[in-house]
Coordinates of C-alpha atoms and ligand atoms in Angstrom, one line a residue:
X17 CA 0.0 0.0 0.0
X18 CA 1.0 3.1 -0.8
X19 CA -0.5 6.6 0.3
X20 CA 0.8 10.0 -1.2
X21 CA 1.4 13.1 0.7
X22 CA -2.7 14.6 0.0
X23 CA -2.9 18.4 0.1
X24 CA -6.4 18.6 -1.3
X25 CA -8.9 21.0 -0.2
X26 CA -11.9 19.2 0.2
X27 CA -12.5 16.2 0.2
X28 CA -9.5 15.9 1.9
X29 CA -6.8 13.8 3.5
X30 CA -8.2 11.8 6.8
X31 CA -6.3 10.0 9.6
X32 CA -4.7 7.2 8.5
X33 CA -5.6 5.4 12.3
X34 CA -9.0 6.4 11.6
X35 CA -9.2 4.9 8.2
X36 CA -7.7 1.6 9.8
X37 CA -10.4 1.1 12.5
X38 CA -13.0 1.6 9.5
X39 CA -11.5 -1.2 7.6
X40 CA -11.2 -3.3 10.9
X41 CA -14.7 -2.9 11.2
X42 CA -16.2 -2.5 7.9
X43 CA -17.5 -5.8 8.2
X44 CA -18.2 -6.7 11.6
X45 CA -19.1 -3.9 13.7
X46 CA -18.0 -4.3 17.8
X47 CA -19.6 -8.1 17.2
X48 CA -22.8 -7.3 15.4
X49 CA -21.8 -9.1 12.6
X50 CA -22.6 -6.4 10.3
X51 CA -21.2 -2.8 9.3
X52 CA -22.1 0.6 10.7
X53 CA -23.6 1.0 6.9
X54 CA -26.3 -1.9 7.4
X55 CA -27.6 -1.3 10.5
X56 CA -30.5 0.3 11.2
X57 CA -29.9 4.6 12.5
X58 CA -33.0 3.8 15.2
X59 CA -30.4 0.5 17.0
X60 CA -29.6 0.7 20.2
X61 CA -25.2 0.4 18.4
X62 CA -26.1 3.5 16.2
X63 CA -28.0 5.6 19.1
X64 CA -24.7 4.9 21.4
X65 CA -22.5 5.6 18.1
X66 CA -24.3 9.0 17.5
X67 CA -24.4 10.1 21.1
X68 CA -20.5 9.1 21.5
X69 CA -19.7 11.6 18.8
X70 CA -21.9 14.4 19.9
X71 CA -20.9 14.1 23.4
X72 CA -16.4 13.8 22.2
X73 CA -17.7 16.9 19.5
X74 CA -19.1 18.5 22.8
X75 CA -16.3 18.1 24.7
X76 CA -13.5 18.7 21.8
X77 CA -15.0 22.3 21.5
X78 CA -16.5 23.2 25.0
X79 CA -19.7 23.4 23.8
X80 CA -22.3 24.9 26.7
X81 CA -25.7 22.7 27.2
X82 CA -27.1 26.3 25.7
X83 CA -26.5 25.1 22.6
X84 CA -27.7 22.7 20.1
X85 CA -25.0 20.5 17.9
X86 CA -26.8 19.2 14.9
X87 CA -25.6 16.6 12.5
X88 CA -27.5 17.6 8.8
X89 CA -26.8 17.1 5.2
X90 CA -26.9 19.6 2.5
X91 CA -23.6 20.7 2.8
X92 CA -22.9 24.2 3.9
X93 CA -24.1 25.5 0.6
X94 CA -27.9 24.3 2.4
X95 CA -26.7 26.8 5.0
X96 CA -26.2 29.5 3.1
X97 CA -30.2 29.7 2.4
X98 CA -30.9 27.6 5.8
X99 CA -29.7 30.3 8.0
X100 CA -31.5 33.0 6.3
X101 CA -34.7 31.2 6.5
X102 CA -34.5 30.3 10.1
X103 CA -32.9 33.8 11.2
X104 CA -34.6 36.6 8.8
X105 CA -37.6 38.0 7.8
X106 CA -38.5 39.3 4.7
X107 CA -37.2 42.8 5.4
X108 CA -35.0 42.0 8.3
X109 CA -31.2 43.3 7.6
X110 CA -28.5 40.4 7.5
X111 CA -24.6 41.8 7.6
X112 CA -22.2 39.8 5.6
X113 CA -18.3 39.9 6.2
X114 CA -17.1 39.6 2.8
X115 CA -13.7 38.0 2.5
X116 CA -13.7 35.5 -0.8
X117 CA -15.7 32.8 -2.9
X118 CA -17.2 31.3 -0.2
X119 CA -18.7 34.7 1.1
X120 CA -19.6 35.4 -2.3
X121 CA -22.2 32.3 -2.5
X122 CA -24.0 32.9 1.2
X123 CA -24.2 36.7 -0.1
X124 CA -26.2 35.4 -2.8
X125 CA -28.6 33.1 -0.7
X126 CA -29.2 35.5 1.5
X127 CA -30.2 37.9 -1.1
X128 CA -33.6 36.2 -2.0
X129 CA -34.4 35.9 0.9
X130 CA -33.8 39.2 3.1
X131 CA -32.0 42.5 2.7
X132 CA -27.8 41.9 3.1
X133 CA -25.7 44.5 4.3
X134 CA -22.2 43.7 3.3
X135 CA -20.4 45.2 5.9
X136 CA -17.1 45.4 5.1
X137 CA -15.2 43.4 1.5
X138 CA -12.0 43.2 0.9
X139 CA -12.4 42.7 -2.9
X140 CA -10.9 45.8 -3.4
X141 CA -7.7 44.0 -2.8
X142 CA -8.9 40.3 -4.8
X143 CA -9.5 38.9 -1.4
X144 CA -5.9 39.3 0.2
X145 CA -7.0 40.0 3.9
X146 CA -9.5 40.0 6.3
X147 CA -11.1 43.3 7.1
X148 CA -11.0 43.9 11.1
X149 CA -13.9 43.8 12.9
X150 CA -13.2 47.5 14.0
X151 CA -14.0 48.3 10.6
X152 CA -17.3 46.1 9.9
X153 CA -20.5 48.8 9.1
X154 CA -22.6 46.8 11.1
X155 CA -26.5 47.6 11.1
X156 CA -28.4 48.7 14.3
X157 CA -30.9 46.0 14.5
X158 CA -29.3 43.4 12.1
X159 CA -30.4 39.6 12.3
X160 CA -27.1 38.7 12.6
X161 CA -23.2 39.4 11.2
X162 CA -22.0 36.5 8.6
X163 CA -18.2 35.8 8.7
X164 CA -16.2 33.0 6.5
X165 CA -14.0 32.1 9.0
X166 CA -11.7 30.8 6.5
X167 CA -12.1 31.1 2.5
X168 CA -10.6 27.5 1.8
X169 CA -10.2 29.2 -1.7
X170 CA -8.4 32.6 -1.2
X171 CA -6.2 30.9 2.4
X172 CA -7.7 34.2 4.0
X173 CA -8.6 33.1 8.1
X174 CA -9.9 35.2 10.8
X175 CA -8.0 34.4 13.8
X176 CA -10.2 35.7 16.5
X177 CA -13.3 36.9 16.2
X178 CA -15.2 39.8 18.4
X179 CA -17.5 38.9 20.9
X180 CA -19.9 41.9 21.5
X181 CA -21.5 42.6 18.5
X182 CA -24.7 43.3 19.3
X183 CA -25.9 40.7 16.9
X184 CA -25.4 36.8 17.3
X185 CA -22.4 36.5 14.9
X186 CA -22.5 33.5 12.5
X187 CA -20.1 31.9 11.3
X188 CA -19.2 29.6 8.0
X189 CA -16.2 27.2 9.6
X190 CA -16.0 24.9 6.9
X191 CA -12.2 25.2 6.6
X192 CA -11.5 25.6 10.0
X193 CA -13.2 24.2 12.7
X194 CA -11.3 21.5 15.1
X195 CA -8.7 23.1 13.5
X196 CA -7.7 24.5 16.8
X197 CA -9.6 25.8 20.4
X198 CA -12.2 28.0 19.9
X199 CA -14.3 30.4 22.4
X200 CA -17.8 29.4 21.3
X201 CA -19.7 31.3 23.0
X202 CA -18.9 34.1 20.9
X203 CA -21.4 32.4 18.3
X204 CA -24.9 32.4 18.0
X205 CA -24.5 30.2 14.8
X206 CA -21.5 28.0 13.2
X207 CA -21.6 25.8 10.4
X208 CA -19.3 23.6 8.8
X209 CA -18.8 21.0 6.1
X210 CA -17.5 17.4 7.3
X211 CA -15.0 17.1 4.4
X212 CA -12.0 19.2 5.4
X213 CA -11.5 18.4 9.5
X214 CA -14.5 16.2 10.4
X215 CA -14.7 13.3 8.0
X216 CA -16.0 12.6 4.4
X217 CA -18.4 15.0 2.4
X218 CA -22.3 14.4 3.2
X219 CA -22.2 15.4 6.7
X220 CA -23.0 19.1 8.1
X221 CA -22.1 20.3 11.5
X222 CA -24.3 23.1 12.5
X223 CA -23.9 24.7 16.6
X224 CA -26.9 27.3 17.2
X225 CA -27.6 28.6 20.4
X226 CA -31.0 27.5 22.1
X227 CA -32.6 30.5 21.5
X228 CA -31.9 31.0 18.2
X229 CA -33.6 27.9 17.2
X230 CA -37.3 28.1 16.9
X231 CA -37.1 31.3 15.1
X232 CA -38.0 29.6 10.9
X233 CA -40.7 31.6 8.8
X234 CA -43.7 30.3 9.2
X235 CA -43.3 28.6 5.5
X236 CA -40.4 27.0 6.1
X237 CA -40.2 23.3 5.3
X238 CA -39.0 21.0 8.9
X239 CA -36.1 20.0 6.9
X240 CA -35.1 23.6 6.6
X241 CA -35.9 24.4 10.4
X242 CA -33.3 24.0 13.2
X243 CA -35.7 23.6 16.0
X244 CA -37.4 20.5 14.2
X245 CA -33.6 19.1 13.9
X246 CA -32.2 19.5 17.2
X247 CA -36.2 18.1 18.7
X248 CA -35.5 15.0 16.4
X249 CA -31.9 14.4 17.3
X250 CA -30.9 14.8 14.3
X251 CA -32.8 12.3 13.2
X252 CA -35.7 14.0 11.0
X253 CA -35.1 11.4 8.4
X254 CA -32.6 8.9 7.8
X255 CA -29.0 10.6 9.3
X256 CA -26.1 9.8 7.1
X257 CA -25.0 7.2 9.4
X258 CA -21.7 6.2 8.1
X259 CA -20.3 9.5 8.1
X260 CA -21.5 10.3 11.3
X261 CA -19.8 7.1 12.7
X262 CA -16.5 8.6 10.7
X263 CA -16.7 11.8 12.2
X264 CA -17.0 10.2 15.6
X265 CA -13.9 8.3 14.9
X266 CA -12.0 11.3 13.5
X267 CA -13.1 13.4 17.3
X268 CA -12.0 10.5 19.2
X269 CA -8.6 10.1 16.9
X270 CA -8.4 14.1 18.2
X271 CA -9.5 13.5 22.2
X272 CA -6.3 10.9 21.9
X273 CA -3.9 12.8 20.3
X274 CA -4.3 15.8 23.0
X275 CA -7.6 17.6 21.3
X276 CA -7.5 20.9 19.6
X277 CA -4.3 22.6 21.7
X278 CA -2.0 19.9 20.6
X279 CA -3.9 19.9 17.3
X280 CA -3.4 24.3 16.9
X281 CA 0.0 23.8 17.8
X282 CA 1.2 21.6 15.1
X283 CA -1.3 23.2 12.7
X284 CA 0.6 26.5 13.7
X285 CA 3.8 25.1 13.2
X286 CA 2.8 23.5 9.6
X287 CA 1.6 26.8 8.5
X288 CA 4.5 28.4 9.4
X289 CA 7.4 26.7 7.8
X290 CA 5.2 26.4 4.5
X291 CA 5.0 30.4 4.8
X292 CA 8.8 31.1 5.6
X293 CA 9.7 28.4 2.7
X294 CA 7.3 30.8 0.5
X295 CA 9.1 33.7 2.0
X296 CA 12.0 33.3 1.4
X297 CA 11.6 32.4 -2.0
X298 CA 12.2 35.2 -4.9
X299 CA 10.3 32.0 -7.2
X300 CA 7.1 30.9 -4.9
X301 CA 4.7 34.0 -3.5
X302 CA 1.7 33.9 -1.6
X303 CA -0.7 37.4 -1.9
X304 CA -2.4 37.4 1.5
X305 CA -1.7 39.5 3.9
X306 CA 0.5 38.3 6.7
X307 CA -1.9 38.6 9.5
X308 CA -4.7 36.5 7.8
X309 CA -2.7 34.0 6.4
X310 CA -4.8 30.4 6.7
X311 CA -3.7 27.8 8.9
X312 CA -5.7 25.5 6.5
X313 CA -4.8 26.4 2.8
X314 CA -1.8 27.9 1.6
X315 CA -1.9 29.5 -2.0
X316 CA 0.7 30.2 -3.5
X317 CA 2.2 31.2 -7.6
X318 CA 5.2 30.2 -9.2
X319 CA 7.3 33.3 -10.9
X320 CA 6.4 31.8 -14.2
X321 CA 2.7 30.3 -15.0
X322 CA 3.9 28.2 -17.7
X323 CA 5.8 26.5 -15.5
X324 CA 2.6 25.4 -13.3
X325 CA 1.8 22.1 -15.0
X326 CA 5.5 20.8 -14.4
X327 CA 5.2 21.6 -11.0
X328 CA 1.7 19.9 -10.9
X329 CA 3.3 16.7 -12.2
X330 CA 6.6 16.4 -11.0
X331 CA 5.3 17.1 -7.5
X332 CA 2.5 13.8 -7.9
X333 CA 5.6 12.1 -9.0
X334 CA 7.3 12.6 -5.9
X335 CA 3.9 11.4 -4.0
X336 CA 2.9 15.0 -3.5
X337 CA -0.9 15.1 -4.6
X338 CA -3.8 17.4 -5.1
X339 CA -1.7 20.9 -5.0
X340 CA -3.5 22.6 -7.7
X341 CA -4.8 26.1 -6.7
X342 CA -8.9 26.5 -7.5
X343 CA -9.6 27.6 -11.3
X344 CA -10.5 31.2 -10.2
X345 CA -7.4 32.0 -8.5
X346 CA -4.7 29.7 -10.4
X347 CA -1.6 28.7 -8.7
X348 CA -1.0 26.1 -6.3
X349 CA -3.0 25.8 -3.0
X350 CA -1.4 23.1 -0.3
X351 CA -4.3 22.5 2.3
X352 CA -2.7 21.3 5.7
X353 CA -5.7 19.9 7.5
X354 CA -5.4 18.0 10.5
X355 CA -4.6 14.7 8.9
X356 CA -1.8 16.4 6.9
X357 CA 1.1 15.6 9.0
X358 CA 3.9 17.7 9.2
X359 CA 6.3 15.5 7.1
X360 CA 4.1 16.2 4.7
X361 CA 4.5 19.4 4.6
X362 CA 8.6 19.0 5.3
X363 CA 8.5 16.7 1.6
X364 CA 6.6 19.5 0.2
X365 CA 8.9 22.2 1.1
X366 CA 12.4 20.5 0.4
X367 CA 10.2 19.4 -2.9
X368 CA 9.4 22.8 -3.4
X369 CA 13.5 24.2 -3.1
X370 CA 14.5 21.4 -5.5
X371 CA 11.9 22.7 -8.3
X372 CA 13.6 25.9 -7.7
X373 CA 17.1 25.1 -8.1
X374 CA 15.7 23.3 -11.1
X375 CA 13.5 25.1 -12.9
X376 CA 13.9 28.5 -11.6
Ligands
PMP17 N1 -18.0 27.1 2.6 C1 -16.6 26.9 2.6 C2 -15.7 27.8 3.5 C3 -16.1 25.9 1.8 O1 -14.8 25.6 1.8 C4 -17.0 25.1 1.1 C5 -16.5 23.9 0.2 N2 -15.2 23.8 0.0 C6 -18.4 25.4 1.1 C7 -18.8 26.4 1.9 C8 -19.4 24.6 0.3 O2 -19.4 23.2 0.6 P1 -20.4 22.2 -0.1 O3 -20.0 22.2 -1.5 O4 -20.1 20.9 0.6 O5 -21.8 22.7 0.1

């Protein structure tokens, strides 16, 4: 068997001891004689499966009994429209953070659905940095104040967030969450997609507080709602089982390695050295602004664009996959999630100064 160094954005790399206790009980589940996959989500195995992963999820983040952690599908892209829906009226005011593509898209949700203040953009700068919240033109009165907490596209992360707002501040942490600790409480909403630091695509993580729930238009469908979510467990309709039993294996993989201190620190460290490597580099250059560099996805150009599809390959040779940067932006992105470990990101660099010497 051999696995390559994966850098990709989304779906992306998971823990290799995670994926080895799936395939030690793919077929036999703890005895049952049957996998996660076949058994039914009302058993008395999936029930303790579900509530092991909410309770680790819990505990991972600090999460207060005054909120609700739901397990959805729909992907964060439901979320966009989802949160409107649940949080707005027709001509309630909704103030949008707007720091790349992915802010770009919930803008647009939110737009047929109530009036959208973008508060502060940095597209004046194609998405290089992350305004500070000193600067957000927030509106007396607003619904709430939408943040990307990190564009997985642009690399552009907030690193802390404000916590008196006046406004419950929501927050898309696709990219980011588990990534490292996190205050919470500062949240009234956070969403996030399973396939970056939670397990494979088809899960949704959504954390509202109590109140906050309860709140849908009166049209809104239950599957849309949060309050009909959280009063069914979850369990509306049929969960997406197996991903939920990943995700609880990927928390628990955390829980044992330390949880998200130990997990920040390395993350920090990863991050880092890619950045210096770039840095230092007259060849390799990354266009976001020091101070809101991502932990989570590094883009970065080559001094010469025609040189991009040699990089692309000779770096897959050398077990170095998925490093393409997104059509819209070009470039190479690396994406150093938490199942990227750091010799990953030590092959990538030396691979990186080699090109150079090469090519450059
Ligand atoms: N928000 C962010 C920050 C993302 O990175 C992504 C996907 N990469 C999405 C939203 C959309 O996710 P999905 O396609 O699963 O709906």
């Amino acid at each position: 068997m051999t696995r390559v160094h994966n850098f990709s954005p989304g779906p992306a790399a998971l823990p290799l001891p995670v994926l080895e206790r799936a395939r030690d009980e793919l077929l036999d589940y703890d005895g049952r004689g049957m996998s996660v996959m076949e058994m039914s989500h009302r058993s008395p195995e999936f029930i303790a499966i579900a509530e092991r992963a909410e309770a680790d999820f819990r505990e991972l983040l600090g999460i207060g009994d005054d909120y609700y952690v739901l397990f959805l599908q729909g992907g964060p892209t439901l979320q966009f429209s989802m949160l409107p829906f649940n949080l707005t009226e027709r001509d309630s005011v909704a103030d949008y953070v707007h720091t790349g593509s992915w802010g770009t898209k919930a803008i647009a949700a939110a737009r047929k659905l109530c009036r959208v203040n973008v508060a502060a953009t940095s597209e004046d700068a194609n998405f290089t940095y992350a305004p500070a919240p000193a600067d957000w033109r927030l509106t007396p009165g607003a619904a709430y104040v939408h943040v990307t907490g990190n564009e997985t596209i642009g690399g552009v992360e907030y690193h802390d967030y404000p916590s008196d707002l006046g406004a419950p501040l929501v927050a898309d942490l696709s990219s980011t969450l588990l990534s490292r600790p996190l205050d919470v409480s500062r949240f009234g909403v956070i969403y996030a997609g399973a396939q970056k630091n939670i397990g494979p695509v088809g899960l949704t993580i959504v954390v509202i507080r109590k109140d906050l729930a309860g709140r849908a238009r009166p049209a809104t469908p239950d599957m849309l709602d949060y309050l009909a979510h959280a009063k069914a467990g979850s369990m509306m309709n049929t969960p997406p089982t197996y991903n939920w039993y990943l995700a609880g294996l990927v928390f628990a993989w955390l829980r044992d390695l330390g949880g998200l201190a130990v997990m920040a620190e390395r993350n920090r460290r990863k991050a880092e050295k890619l950045y210096a490597a770039v840095d230092a580099s007259n060849f390799y250059r990354c266009p976001v602004r020091d101070a809101d560099r991502s932990w989570m996805n590094v883009p970065f150009t080559l001094a010469d664009p025609a040189l991009d599809r040699r990089f692309l390959d000779e770096a897959e040779a050398a077990g170095l996959a998925n490093l393409k940067g997104h059509r819209s932006v070009g470039g190479m992105r690396a994406s150093l999630y938490n199942a990227v470990p750091e010799e990953a990101v030590d092959a990538l660099i030396d691979f990186m100064a080699a090109f150079e010497r090469d090519a450059g």
